[in-house]
XYZ file of C-alpha atoms in Angstrom:
80
model
C -177.305 -137.962 52.093
C -175.126 -134.884 52.641
C -174.146 -134.778 48.961
C -177.813 -135.089 48.012
C -178.694 -132.110 50.227
C -175.857 -130.058 48.750
C -177.234 -130.662 45.242
C -180.729 -129.486 46.138
C -181.679 -126.030 45.033
C -182.362 -123.373 47.643
C -186.076 -123.481 46.849
C -186.229 -127.263 47.315
C -184.518 -126.926 50.704
C -186.888 -124.158 51.813
C -189.912 -126.149 50.606
C -188.837 -129.315 52.392
C -188.116 -127.506 55.657
C -191.766 -126.398 55.614
C -193.027 -129.787 54.329
C -194.479 -128.160 51.223
C -195.046 -129.685 47.807
C -194.404 -127.942 44.519
C -198.179 -127.862 44.060
C -198.712 -126.044 47.355
C -196.151 -123.403 46.378
C -197.638 -123.104 42.892
C -201.187 -122.770 44.247
C -200.121 -120.094 46.744
C -198.548 -118.060 43.949
C -201.175 -118.725 41.278
C -198.671 -120.382 38.934
C -198.149 -123.890 37.557
C -196.264 -126.730 39.189
C -194.072 -126.813 36.062
C -193.017 -123.225 36.743
C -191.935 -124.106 40.291
C -190.089 -127.132 38.948
C -188.318 -124.974 36.357
C -187.148 -122.610 39.101
C -185.846 -125.488 41.201
C -183.742 -127.003 38.422
C -182.515 -123.648 37.140
C -184.396 -123.671 33.809
C -186.075 -120.369 34.670
C -185.767 -117.535 37.156
C -188.798 -116.314 39.079
C -190.563 -113.290 37.655
C -193.017 -112.449 40.400
C -195.464 -109.681 41.065
C -195.195 -107.997 44.452
C -198.265 -109.956 45.588
C -196.669 -113.247 44.479
C -193.359 -112.319 46.130
C -195.128 -111.644 49.425
C -197.025 -114.942 49.098
C -193.741 -116.792 48.490
C -192.200 -115.268 51.617
C -195.337 -116.122 53.588
C -195.614 -119.750 52.488
C -191.886 -120.367 52.979
C -191.998 -118.508 56.316
C -188.934 -116.626 55.199
C -187.899 -112.990 55.461
C -186.560 -111.037 52.508
C -183.125 -111.017 54.136
C -183.071 -114.806 54.471
C -184.350 -115.567 50.979
C -181.436 -116.743 48.797
C -180.528 -114.604 45.777
C -180.827 -117.677 43.559
C -183.574 -120.275 44.110
C -182.162 -122.748 41.580
C -179.212 -125.103 41.898
C -175.916 -123.582 42.954
C -173.512 -122.590 40.192
C -171.253 -125.470 41.293
C -174.073 -127.922 40.572
C -174.477 -126.505 37.070
C -170.793 -127.165 36.359
C -171.080 -130.881 37.201
C-alpha cells in the first residue's frame, strides 16, 4: 500500500484526500476528464487560466503555497 501511494501523482493524492473524482475536478475547471487524467500520469502539464487556477485551489482546498510544483508522477516514477 505504501509503495502504491508513493507512485500516485500529487494531483491523485490531493483528489483522494478530498474524495473527488476526475470528473468532479474536470467539471469544476471546465475541462475534460481526459485532460485531468493526462495531468495525473504526466502526459501533459496544466495550462490554466487564472479563473481555472483559483477553481483548482478551491476544489482541492489547497493554498498556493501547498500546491505541488508538479501535479504528475514524481520524476523517480518516470524513471521506473
